[in-house]
Coordinates of C-alpha atoms in Angstrom, one line a residue:
Chain A
M28 CA 42.7 135.3 -50.2
E29 CA 45.1 136.9 -52.7
L30 CA 48.0 135.9 -50.5
L31 CA 46.7 132.3 -50.3
I32 CA 46.5 132.0 -54.1
Q33 CA 49.9 133.6 -54.4
S34 CA 51.3 131.1 -51.9
I35 CA 49.8 128.1 -53.8
V36 CA 51.1 129.4 -57.2
T37 CA 54.6 130.2 -55.8
G38 CA 54.6 126.8 -54.0
I39 CA 53.9 124.9 -57.2
L40 CA 56.6 126.8 -59.1
L41 CA 59.1 126.4 -56.3
G42 CA 58.3 122.7 -56.5
G43 CA 59.7 122.6 -60.0
L44 CA 63.0 123.9 -58.8
Y45 CA 63.0 121.4 -55.9
A46 CA 62.2 118.6 -58.4
I47 CA 65.2 119.3 -60.5
V48 CA 67.4 119.6 -57.4
G49 CA 66.3 116.1 -56.4
L50 CA 66.4 114.6 -59.9
G51 CA 70.1 113.6 -59.9
L52 CA 69.8 112.0 -56.5
S53 CA 66.7 110.0 -57.5
L54 CA 68.4 108.9 -60.8
V55 CA 71.5 107.7 -59.0
F56 CA 69.5 105.9 -56.4
G57 CA 67.2 104.3 -58.9
I58 CA 70.0 103.0 -61.1
M59 CA 72.7 102.0 -58.7
G60 CA 71.0 101.9 -55.3
L61 CA 73.4 104.5 -54.0
T62 CA 72.4 107.4 -51.8
N63 CA 74.7 110.2 -53.0
I64 CA 75.3 112.3 -49.9
A65 CA 77.5 114.6 -52.0
H66 CA 74.6 115.6 -54.2
G67 CA 73.8 118.8 -52.4
N68 CA 77.4 120.0 -52.4
L69 CA 78.0 118.9 -56.0
M70 CA 75.0 121.0 -57.0
I71 CA 76.4 124.0 -55.1
M72 CA 79.7 123.4 -56.8
C73 CA 77.9 123.6 -60.1
S74 CA 76.4 126.9 -59.0
F75 CA 79.9 128.2 -58.4
I76 CA 81.3 126.9 -61.7
V77 CA 78.4 128.5 -63.6
M78 CA 79.1 131.7 -61.7
V79 CA 82.8 131.6 -62.6
F80 CA 82.0 131.1 -66.3
G81 CA 79.4 133.8 -66.0
T82 CA 82.0 136.4 -65.0
V83 CA 84.4 135.2 -67.7
F84 CA 81.8 135.2 -70.5
N85 CA 79.8 138.1 -69.3
G86 CA 76.5 136.5 -68.7
N87 CA 75.8 134.5 -71.9
I88 CA 73.6 132.0 -70.1
I89 CA 73.6 129.1 -72.6
L90 CA 77.4 129.2 -73.0
M91 CA 77.8 129.3 -69.2
L92 CA 75.6 126.3 -68.8
V93 CA 77.1 124.2 -71.6
L94 CA 80.6 124.8 -70.3
A95 CA 79.6 124.0 -66.7
I96 CA 77.9 120.8 -67.8
A97 CA 80.9 119.8 -69.7
C98 CA 83.1 120.3 -66.7
M99 CA 80.7 118.5 -64.3
V100 CA 80.2 115.5 -66.7
V101 CA 84.0 115.0 -66.7
F102 CA 84.0 115.4 -62.9
G103 CA 81.1 113.0 -62.5
F104 CA 82.8 110.4 -64.7
L105 CA 86.0 110.6 -62.7
F106 CA 84.1 110.5 -59.4
Q107 CA 82.1 107.5 -60.4
N108 CA 84.9 105.6 -62.2
F109 CA 87.7 106.0 -59.7
L110 CA 85.9 106.3 -56.4
V111 CA 82.3 104.9 -56.3
N112 CA 82.7 102.1 -58.8
K113 CA 85.6 100.7 -56.8
V114 CA 83.5 100.2 -53.6
I115 CA 80.0 99.8 -54.9
D116 CA 80.2 96.0 -54.8
K117 CA 81.3 95.9 -51.1
G118 CA 77.8 96.5 -49.6
P119 CA 75.9 99.7 -49.2
N120 CA 78.0 101.4 -46.5
P121 CA 81.4 102.0 -48.1
A122 CA 79.9 103.7 -51.1
L123 CA 77.7 105.8 -48.9
L124 CA 80.7 106.8 -46.8
V125 CA 82.8 107.6 -49.9
T126 CA 80.2 110.1 -51.1
F127 CA 80.1 111.5 -47.5
G128 CA 83.8 112.1 -47.5
V129 CA 83.7 113.7 -51.0
S130 CA 80.9 115.9 -49.8
I131 CA 83.0 117.2 -46.9
V132 CA 86.0 117.7 -49.3
I133 CA 83.9 119.7 -51.8
Q134 CA 82.3 121.9 -49.2
N135 CA 85.6 122.9 -47.6
A136 CA 87.3 123.3 -50.9
L137 CA 84.6 125.7 -52.0
Q138 CA 84.9 127.6 -48.8
L139 CA 88.6 127.9 -49.2
I140 CA 88.5 129.1 -52.8
F141 CA 85.4 131.4 -52.7
G142 CA 85.2 132.5 -49.1
A143 CA 82.0 132.4 -47.0
D144 CA 80.2 135.3 -48.8
A145 CA 76.8 135.1 -50.3
R146 CA 76.9 134.7 -54.1
S147 CA 74.3 134.7 -56.9
I148 CA 74.1 134.3 -60.6
K149 CA 72.6 137.2 -62.4
S150 CA 70.5 136.9 -65.5
A151 CA 68.2 139.1 -67.6
F152 CA 65.0 137.3 -66.8
A153 CA 65.5 136.7 -63.0
T154 CA 64.0 140.0 -61.9
V155 CA 61.3 140.5 -64.5
N156 CA 57.7 139.9 -63.5
V157 CA 56.0 137.7 -66.1
V158 CA 52.5 137.9 -64.7
S159 CA 51.4 140.7 -62.4
S160 CA 47.7 141.0 -61.7
D161 CA 45.7 141.8 -58.6
Y162 CA 45.6 138.2 -57.5
V163 CA 49.0 136.8 -58.4
S164 CA 52.4 137.8 -59.6
I165 CA 55.0 135.4 -61.0
S166 CA 58.6 136.3 -61.4
G167 CA 60.6 135.2 -64.4
A168 CA 63.0 133.2 -62.4
Y169 CA 60.3 131.0 -60.8
L170 CA 58.5 130.4 -64.1
A171 CA 61.8 129.5 -65.8
N172 CA 62.5 127.1 -62.9
F173 CA 59.3 125.3 -63.4
V174 CA 59.3 125.2 -67.2
V175 CA 62.9 124.0 -67.3
A176 CA 62.3 121.3 -64.7
V177 CA 59.3 119.9 -66.5
V178 CA 61.2 119.9 -69.8
V179 CA 64.3 118.2 -68.3
I180 CA 62.2 115.6 -66.5
V181 CA 60.2 114.7 -69.6
L182 CA 63.4 114.5 -71.7
L183 CA 65.1 112.3 -69.2
S184 CA 62.1 110.0 -68.9
L185 CA 62.1 109.6 -72.7
F186 CA 65.8 109.0 -72.7
I187 CA 65.6 106.3 -70.1
K188 CA 62.5 104.6 -71.6
R189 CA 63.0 104.9 -75.3
T190 CA 66.7 104.9 -76.2
R191 CA 69.1 102.0 -76.5
M192 CA 71.4 103.4 -73.8
G193 CA 68.5 104.0 -71.6
R194 CA 67.5 100.4 -71.9
A195 CA 71.0 99.3 -71.0
I196 CA 70.9 101.6 -67.9
R197 CA 67.6 100.2 -66.8
A198 CA 69.0 96.7 -67.3
S199 CA 72.0 97.4 -65.1
A200 CA 69.6 98.6 -62.5
N201 CA 67.3 95.6 -62.6
N202 CA 69.8 92.8 -62.6
V203 CA 73.6 93.4 -62.8
R204 CA 74.5 89.8 -63.8
A205 CA 71.8 89.4 -66.4
A206 CA 72.8 92.7 -67.9
E207 CA 76.4 91.8 -68.0
L208 CA 75.6 88.5 -69.7
M209 CA 73.7 90.4 -72.4
G210 CA 76.9 92.4 -73.0
V211 CA 76.1 95.6 -71.0
N212 CA 79.1 97.1 -69.3
T213 CA 77.3 97.9 -66.1
K214 CA 80.1 99.9 -64.5
L215 CA 80.2 102.1 -67.6
M216 CA 76.4 102.5 -67.4
Y217 CA 76.8 103.6 -63.8
S218 CA 79.3 106.2 -64.9
V219 CA 76.9 107.4 -67.6
T220 CA 74.2 107.7 -65.0
M221 CA 76.4 109.7 -62.8
C222 CA 77.3 112.0 -65.7
I223 CA 73.6 112.5 -66.5
A224 CA 72.9 113.2 -62.8
M225 CA 75.8 115.8 -62.8
A226 CA 74.3 117.5 -65.9
T227 CA 70.9 117.8 -64.1
A228 CA 72.8 119.1 -61.1
C229 CA 74.3 121.8 -63.2
I230 CA 71.0 122.9 -64.5
A231 CA 69.7 122.9 -60.9
G232 CA 72.7 124.8 -59.8
L233 CA 72.1 127.5 -62.4
L234 CA 68.5 127.8 -61.4
V235 CA 69.2 127.9 -57.7
G236 CA 71.9 130.5 -58.1
N237 CA 69.6 132.5 -60.3
T238 CA 66.7 132.4 -57.8
F239 CA 68.4 132.6 -54.4
V240 CA 71.7 133.5 -53.0
F241 CA 74.0 130.6 -52.2
Y242 CA 77.0 130.0 -49.9
P243 CA 79.7 127.3 -49.9
Y244 CA 77.9 125.7 -47.0
S245 CA 74.4 125.7 -48.7
G246 CA 74.9 122.1 -50.0
P247 CA 73.5 120.1 -47.0
Q248 CA 70.4 122.3 -47.0
Y249 CA 69.7 121.4 -50.7
L250 CA 70.6 117.8 -50.0
I251 CA 67.8 117.6 -47.5
I252 CA 65.4 119.2 -50.0
A253 CA 66.6 116.7 -52.6
F254 CA 66.1 113.9 -50.1
G255 CA 62.6 115.2 -49.2
V256 CA 61.6 115.4 -52.9
V257 CA 62.9 111.9 -53.6
V258 CA 61.4 110.2 -50.5
I259 CA 58.1 111.8 -51.0
G260 CA 57.9 111.0 -54.7
G261 CA 59.5 107.6 -54.4
M262 CA 63.2 106.8 -54.6
G263 CA 64.2 106.2 -58.2
S264 CA 61.0 107.4 -59.8
I265 CA 61.7 110.3 -62.3
P266 CA 58.1 111.6 -62.6
G267 CA 57.9 111.1 -58.8
T268 CA 60.5 113.9 -58.3
L269 CA 58.1 116.4 -59.9
L270 CA 55.2 115.3 -57.6
G271 CA 57.5 115.3 -54.6
G272 CA 58.9 118.8 -55.5
I273 CA 55.4 120.3 -55.8
I274 CA 54.2 118.7 -52.5
L275 CA 57.3 120.0 -50.7
G276 CA 57.0 123.5 -52.3
L277 CA 53.4 123.7 -51.4
A278 CA 54.0 122.5 -47.8
Q279 CA 56.7 125.2 -47.3
L280 CA 54.7 128.1 -48.8
L281 CA 51.4 127.0 -47.1
G282 CA 53.3 126.5 -43.8
S283 CA 54.6 130.0 -44.0
Y284 CA 51.1 131.3 -44.9
F285 CA 49.4 129.7 -41.9
F286 CA 52.2 129.8 -39.2
G287 CA 54.5 132.7 -40.2
T288 CA 57.6 132.9 -42.4
G289 CA 59.9 131.5 -39.7
Y290 CA 58.2 128.2 -40.0
Q291 CA 58.4 127.8 -43.8
I292 CA 61.3 125.3 -43.8
F293 CA 60.1 123.7 -40.5
S294 CA 56.7 122.8 -42.0
G295 CA 58.4 121.4 -45.0
Y296 CA 60.4 119.1 -42.7
I297 CA 57.3 118.1 -40.8
V298 CA 55.4 117.2 -44.0
M299 CA 58.4 115.2 -45.1
L300 CA 58.5 113.2 -41.9
I301 CA 54.8 112.6 -41.9
L302 CA 54.9 111.3 -45.5
L303 CA 57.9 109.2 -44.7
T304 CA 56.1 107.6 -41.8
V305 CA 52.8 107.0 -43.5
C306 CA 54.2 106.0 -46.8
P307 CA 57.8 104.8 -46.3
A308 CA 58.4 103.8 -49.9
G309 CA 57.2 107.1 -51.4
L310 CA 54.1 107.9 -53.5
L311 CA 55.4 106.7 -56.9
S312 CA 58.0 104.2 -55.8
N313 CA 59.7 101.8 -58.2
A314 CA 60.0 99.3 -55.3
K315 CA 56.3 98.8 -55.1
R316 CA 55.9 98.1 -58.8
K317 CA 58.6 95.5 -58.9
Chain B
M20 CA 92.8 66.6 -26.3
K21 CA 92.6 67.4 -22.6
N22 CA 96.2 68.7 -22.6
N23 CA 95.4 70.9 -25.6
H24 CA 92.4 72.4 -23.9
S25 CA 94.2 73.2 -20.7
S26 CA 97.1 74.8 -22.5
L27 CA 94.7 76.9 -24.5
R28 CA 92.9 78.0 -21.3
A29 CA 96.2 78.8 -19.7
Q30 CA 97.2 80.8 -22.8
S31 CA 94.0 82.8 -22.7
K32 CA 94.4 83.3 -19.0
T33 CA 97.9 84.9 -19.4
A34 CA 96.6 87.0 -22.3
S35 CA 93.8 88.4 -20.2
L36 CA 96.2 89.0 -17.3
I37 CA 98.4 91.0 -19.6
K38 CA 95.4 92.9 -20.9
L39 CA 94.3 93.6 -17.3
I40 CA 97.7 94.9 -16.3
V41 CA 97.9 97.2 -19.4
A42 CA 94.4 98.5 -18.7
A43 CA 95.4 99.2 -15.1
V44 CA 98.5 101.0 -16.2
I45 CA 96.7 103.1 -18.7
L46 CA 94.0 103.9 -16.1
I47 CA 96.6 105.0 -13.5
V48 CA 98.3 107.2 -16.1
L49 CA 95.0 108.8 -17.0
I50 CA 94.2 109.4 -13.4
V51 CA 97.4 111.1 -12.5
M52 CA 97.6 113.0 -15.8
P53 CA 96.0 116.3 -14.7
F54 CA 98.7 116.6 -12.0
V55 CA 101.6 115.7 -14.2
G56 CA 100.7 117.0 -17.6
G57 CA 99.7 120.6 -18.2
A58 CA 96.4 122.2 -18.9
Y59 CA 96.8 121.7 -22.6
I60 CA 97.2 117.9 -22.3
R61 CA 94.2 117.8 -19.9
N62 CA 92.1 119.7 -22.4
I63 CA 93.1 117.3 -25.3
L64 CA 92.3 114.3 -23.1
I65 CA 88.9 115.7 -22.3
L66 CA 88.1 116.1 -26.0
I67 CA 89.3 112.6 -26.7
F68 CA 87.1 111.1 -23.9
L69 CA 84.0 112.9 -25.0
Y70 CA 84.4 112.4 -28.8
M71 CA 85.2 108.8 -28.0
A72 CA 82.0 108.4 -26.0
V73 CA 79.7 109.8 -28.7
S74 CA 81.5 107.8 -31.4
Q75 CA 81.2 104.7 -29.3
M76 CA 77.4 105.3 -29.4
W77 CA 77.3 106.0 -33.1
N78 CA 79.3 102.8 -33.6
L79 CA 76.9 100.8 -31.4
L80 CA 74.1 102.0 -33.7
A81 CA 75.8 101.9 -37.1
G82 CA 78.3 99.1 -36.5
Y83 CA 76.3 96.6 -34.5
T84 CA 72.6 97.5 -34.8
G85 CA 72.6 98.5 -38.5
L86 CA 71.0 101.9 -37.7
V87 CA 73.1 104.5 -39.6
S88 CA 71.9 107.7 -38.1
L89 CA 73.0 111.1 -39.3
G90 CA 70.9 112.8 -36.6
M91 CA 72.9 112.2 -33.4
Q92 CA 73.5 116.0 -33.2
A93 CA 69.8 116.3 -32.2
F94 CA 70.7 114.8 -28.8
I95 CA 73.9 116.8 -28.4
G96 CA 72.0 120.0 -29.2
L97 CA 69.2 119.2 -26.9
A98 CA 71.6 118.4 -24.1
G99 CA 73.5 121.6 -24.6
Y100 CA 70.2 123.6 -24.4
V101 CA 69.2 121.7 -21.3
L102 CA 72.5 122.7 -19.7
A103 CA 72.1 126.3 -20.9
L104 CA 68.5 126.6 -19.6
T105 CA 69.1 124.9 -16.2
T106 CA 72.2 126.8 -15.4
Q107 CA 71.7 130.2 -17.1
Q108 CA 67.9 130.7 -17.2
Y109 CA 67.1 129.0 -13.8
G110 CA 70.4 129.1 -12.0
K111 CA 70.3 125.4 -11.0
P112 CA 73.4 123.3 -10.5
I113 CA 75.2 121.4 -13.2
W114 CA 74.4 117.9 -12.0
L115 CA 70.7 118.6 -12.5
A116 CA 71.4 119.4 -16.1
F117 CA 73.0 116.0 -16.6
I118 CA 70.0 114.2 -15.1
L119 CA 67.5 116.4 -17.0
A120 CA 69.4 115.9 -20.3
A121 CA 69.3 112.1 -19.9
V122 CA 65.6 112.1 -19.1
I123 CA 64.8 114.5 -22.0
A124 CA 66.9 112.4 -24.4
V125 CA 65.0 109.2 -23.5
V126 CA 61.7 110.9 -23.9
F127 CA 62.7 112.5 -27.2
A128 CA 64.2 109.3 -28.5
L129 CA 60.9 107.4 -27.6
I130 CA 58.8 110.0 -29.4
I131 CA 60.9 110.1 -32.5
S132 CA 61.2 106.3 -32.5
L133 CA 57.6 106.0 -33.5
P134 CA 58.0 107.5 -36.9
I135 CA 61.7 106.7 -37.7
F136 CA 61.5 103.0 -36.7
K137 CA 59.0 102.6 -39.5
M138 CA 61.8 103.7 -41.9
K139 CA 64.4 101.2 -43.1
G140 CA 68.0 101.5 -44.3
V141 CA 68.7 104.8 -46.0
Y142 CA 65.3 106.2 -45.1
F143 CA 66.2 105.9 -41.4
T144 CA 69.4 107.8 -42.1
I145 CA 67.6 110.6 -43.9
G146 CA 64.8 110.6 -41.4
T147 CA 67.1 111.1 -38.4
W148 CA 68.9 114.0 -40.2
I149 CA 65.6 115.7 -41.1
I150 CA 64.6 115.5 -37.4
A151 CA 67.8 117.2 -36.4
E152 CA 67.4 119.9 -39.0
A153 CA 63.8 120.4 -38.0
L154 CA 65.0 120.9 -34.4
Y155 CA 67.5 123.5 -35.6
V156 CA 64.9 125.5 -37.5
F157 CA 62.5 125.2 -34.5
F158 CA 65.1 126.4 -31.9
A159 CA 66.1 129.3 -34.2
N160 CA 62.5 130.5 -34.2
W161 CA 61.7 129.8 -30.5
A162 CA 61.5 132.9 -28.3
F163 CA 62.0 130.8 -25.1
V164 CA 65.5 129.9 -26.1
K165 CA 66.3 133.4 -27.3
Y166 CA 66.1 132.6 -31.1
S167 CA 69.5 132.2 -32.7
I168 CA 71.2 134.4 -30.1
G169 CA 71.7 131.4 -27.8
Y170 CA 73.5 131.5 -24.5
N171 CA 76.9 131.8 -23.0
I172 CA 77.3 129.1 -20.5
T173 CA 79.1 131.0 -17.8
V174 CA 78.9 128.3 -15.2
A175 CA 81.6 126.6 -17.3
Y176 CA 84.2 129.3 -16.3
R177 CA 83.6 128.6 -12.6
M178 CA 83.9 124.9 -12.4
N179 CA 87.0 123.0 -11.2
L180 CA 88.7 121.7 -14.3
N181 CA 90.3 118.7 -12.6
T182 CA 86.9 117.5 -11.5
F183 CA 85.6 118.1 -15.0
Y184 CA 88.5 116.0 -16.3
Y185 CA 87.6 113.1 -14.1
L186 CA 83.9 113.4 -15.1
C187 CA 84.9 113.2 -18.7
L188 CA 87.1 110.2 -18.0
V189 CA 84.2 108.5 -16.3
I190 CA 81.9 109.3 -19.2
G191 CA 84.4 107.7 -21.6
I192 CA 84.9 104.6 -19.5
V193 CA 81.2 104.2 -19.0
S194 CA 80.6 104.4 -22.7
I195 CA 83.0 101.6 -23.3
A196 CA 81.6 99.6 -20.5
V197 CA 78.0 100.0 -21.7
V198 CA 78.9 98.8 -25.2
L199 CA 80.9 95.9 -23.8
F200 CA 78.1 95.0 -21.5
I201 CA 75.5 95.0 -24.3
L202 CA 77.6 93.0 -26.6
R203 CA 78.5 90.4 -24.0
S204 CA 74.9 90.0 -22.9
K205 CA 72.2 88.1 -24.7
T206 CA 71.3 91.2 -26.5
G207 CA 74.8 91.2 -28.1
L208 CA 74.1 87.8 -29.6
A209 CA 70.8 89.0 -30.8
L210 CA 72.5 92.0 -32.4
M211 CA 75.0 89.9 -34.2
A212 CA 72.3 87.6 -35.4
M213 CA 70.4 90.6 -36.7
R214 CA 73.4 92.0 -38.4
D215 CA 74.1 88.8 -40.2
N216 CA 70.6 87.9 -41.2
E217 CA 67.6 89.9 -40.0
D218 CA 64.9 87.5 -41.1
A219 CA 66.6 84.4 -39.7
A220 CA 67.1 86.1 -36.4
E221 CA 63.5 87.1 -36.2
V222 CA 62.4 83.5 -36.9
R223 CA 64.7 82.3 -34.1
G224 CA 62.9 84.6 -31.7
V225 CA 64.9 87.8 -31.7
R226 CA 62.6 90.7 -31.1
L227 CA 64.0 93.1 -33.7
Y228 CA 62.0 96.2 -32.8
R229 CA 62.7 95.9 -29.0
T230 CA 66.4 95.2 -29.4
K231 CA 66.9 98.1 -31.9
L232 CA 64.8 100.5 -29.7
M233 CA 66.9 99.5 -26.6
C234 CA 70.1 100.3 -28.4
F235 CA 68.7 103.5 -29.7
L236 CA 67.6 104.7 -26.3
I237 CA 71.0 103.8 -24.7
A238 CA 72.9 105.6 -27.4
S239 CA 70.7 108.7 -27.1
V240 CA 71.2 108.8 -23.3
V241 CA 74.9 108.5 -23.4
T242 CA 75.2 110.9 -26.3
A243 CA 73.1 113.4 -24.4
I244 CA 75.3 113.1 -21.2
A245 CA 78.4 113.5 -23.3
G246 CA 76.7 116.4 -25.0
V247 CA 76.3 118.3 -21.7
A248 CA 80.0 117.8 -21.0
L249 CA 80.8 118.9 -24.6
Y250 CA 78.9 122.1 -24.1
L251 CA 80.5 122.6 -20.7
N252 CA 83.8 122.5 -22.6
L253 CA 82.5 124.8 -25.4
A254 CA 80.9 127.3 -23.0
Y255 CA 78.4 128.8 -25.5
I256 CA 75.5 127.5 -27.5
R257 CA 73.7 128.7 -30.7
P258 CA 71.2 126.7 -32.7
T259 CA 73.7 126.6 -35.6
N260 CA 76.4 124.8 -33.7
A261 CA 74.0 122.9 -31.4
F262 CA 72.2 121.0 -34.2
S263 CA 75.1 121.1 -36.7
I264 CA 75.8 118.0 -38.8
E265 CA 79.4 118.6 -37.9
W266 CA 78.9 116.6 -34.7
T267 CA 77.8 113.5 -36.6
V268 CA 80.5 114.2 -39.3
S269 CA 83.2 113.9 -36.6
M270 CA 81.6 110.7 -35.2
V271 CA 81.5 109.1 -38.7
F272 CA 85.1 110.1 -39.3
I273 CA 86.2 108.7 -35.9
V274 CA 84.4 105.4 -36.4
I275 CA 85.6 105.0 -40.1
I276 CA 89.2 105.8 -39.3
G277 CA 89.2 103.5 -36.2
G278 CA 87.1 100.7 -37.6
I279 CA 83.4 100.3 -37.8
G280 CA 81.9 97.5 -35.7
T281 CA 84.8 97.3 -33.2
I282 CA 85.1 98.6 -29.7
E283 CA 88.7 99.6 -30.1
G284 CA 87.9 101.5 -33.3
P285 CA 86.3 104.6 -31.8
I286 CA 89.1 104.8 -29.2
I287 CA 91.9 104.9 -31.8
G288 CA 89.7 107.0 -34.1
A289 CA 89.0 109.6 -31.4
I290 CA 92.7 109.9 -30.5
I291 CA 93.7 110.4 -34.2
Y292 CA 90.8 112.8 -34.9
V293 CA 91.4 115.0 -31.9
L294 CA 95.2 115.1 -32.4
L295 CA 94.9 115.7 -36.1
S296 CA 92.4 118.5 -35.6
Q297 CA 94.8 120.1 -33.1
I298 CA 97.7 119.9 -35.5
L299 CA 95.5 121.2 -38.4
Y300 CA 94.1 123.9 -36.2
N301 CA 96.7 126.4 -37.4
F302 CA 95.6 125.8 -41.0
A303 CA 92.0 127.0 -40.7
G304 CA 89.8 125.7 -43.5
Y305 CA 92.2 122.9 -44.5
S306 CA 91.5 120.7 -41.5
N307 CA 88.1 119.3 -42.6
L308 CA 89.4 119.1 -46.2
I309 CA 92.3 116.9 -45.1
L310 CA 90.2 114.8 -42.8
G311 CA 87.8 114.2 -45.7
I312 CA 90.6 113.1 -48.0
I313 CA 92.0 110.8 -45.3
A314 CA 88.5 109.3 -44.8
V315 CA 88.0 108.7 -48.5
I316 CA 91.4 107.1 -48.9
L317 CA 90.9 104.9 -45.9
I318 CA 87.5 103.6 -47.2
M319 CA 89.1 102.8 -50.5
V320 CA 92.2 101.1 -49.0
A321 CA 90.9 99.6 -45.7
P322 CA 87.1 99.8 -45.6
K323 CA 87.1 98.3 -42.1
G324 CA 89.4 101.0 -40.7
I325 CA 92.6 100.7 -38.8
M326 CA 91.3 98.3 -36.2
G327 CA 89.6 96.1 -38.8
Y328 CA 92.8 96.0 -40.7
L329 CA 94.8 95.0 -37.7
E330 CA 92.3 92.4 -36.7
E331 CA 92.4 90.8 -40.1
R332 CA 96.1 90.9 -40.4
F333 CA 97.3 90.0 -36.9
A334 CA 94.1 88.7 -35.2
W335 CA 94.2 91.5 -32.7
D336 CA 91.4 91.6 -30.3
I337 CA 91.7 93.8 -27.3
F338 CA 88.1 93.7 -26.0
G339 CA 87.1 90.2 -26.7
I340 CA 83.4 90.1 -27.4
R341 CA 83.5 86.7 -28.9
R342 CA 82.3 84.0 -26.7
R343 CA 84.7 81.2 -25.9
I344 CA 83.0 77.9 -25.9
K345 CA 83.8 76.2 -22.7
P346 CA 85.4 72.8 -23.3
K347 CA 83.9 69.9 -21.6
S348 CA 86.4 68.4 -19.2

């Protein structure tokens, strides 16, 4: 019984981490209809960048994160401006394949630079137990994941809904021509979206590196998690990622509780497939509301 | 008018005669190759045939049917495990592995078609990949296939390599023939109508679900058969390499480089891919990096690949799948 409660609590907290991993993917899909296959590898690249800054600045976590976000925003802008924006008008496949190619390049570059060893990002709060009672214990890293994820998701929703730039971004998503006639530079808005997605990927990269070990080839694994989160919650829905993350986290932890730890990831995949079949547009999809 | 038609017909007749002669010459060269060229050339040709066959199938799905799958490694992995189990675990001959792999591929494709054909577009892409990943996790935790230890396929050391070469040649040719046959048949017309406008095609009586399912089943069978041969060539199997996305990555590269939606594309792409990875073999780690950069540049410059570029520029068309309207005489 204690173990079941522990599984549920850990599953929900893990869901927060998964939500922020999927957030960038969902945002990019929602705004420009692009499935960014490079998202997982970009996130792992963020983890490595944070790690590098961590060794340089000796673990000042805010400074690490700010510098990494600055780097990735520039990278995201270049990536969007010089690669994706050039092909995004030519139908869905070329843009998809560009991100696919970039994904392969990033993964192999990381492997070349950092080698195939397991890495992690150390922090003061990762190993501390925040709550430890008879029933349940919560580690600092997991709690931080969940809190940060919720804060980022709320802030991003407010930004997209309330600010002028957010409105311009939504306009570019709804109708490119109408937005351009109203004086919105839609390609620039796409670039801004990619920059925001990269910033969330940086935060996700930090949290993932702080919670688990990561390898240069961990990207596809997190890409699938991001996909799962996004398709369960609904492609393009920002609150949906939190719901999707929690469902996926619970599915994994409960799967490992009932069937054994080897089937943790497997049961996550099975739940993903079932939900995709039953509810192909996701639980909180934008498409349904349109 | 009549003169014009007959001269056109004569022109197309000489063109097809030239094509036939060239094809025959290439075929003869390929048949005598194992006796003339060394073991190295034979090995490279085997790789080209097999990669070409699986890419041909990926192209049939992505280029003609609109089903962009990132889960074709599921069939290659399953085929590899069928080979390992039949020859290592039960000591049965190789030909049985080919038959079993084909049967299992059909059954598996039918089962997974129930959920994944409900998904459209990018959801289909993701769904197929998740299935392949789920298979990987499942096989890595399955005692019957020795967890992640896998098998060494020792039967591969004892087979006659020349026979194996001809087998791969046949697999390659059959894969081209299958695609040609499908595209020249009524299904090909239906596929093209679907690709251009799905709703209009359905209204005109194209059965979307059945046509897509048929292509998916054919692709999975041929991919599985090529998969058995690929694992005969590799001679060992682990869950990590069996269900690795790398298989599909190479198919995507080959088809993009060669030209998506053309039959010639996968042939050219496979030749370039295999030769390039042989050249880059000495620079371990760089090979996929360079291939990735090449693929990105190609999509930016020539999104239809080498063959698409040639077709647009010089109206090249080696395997004509367009129908010639017969002039009334």
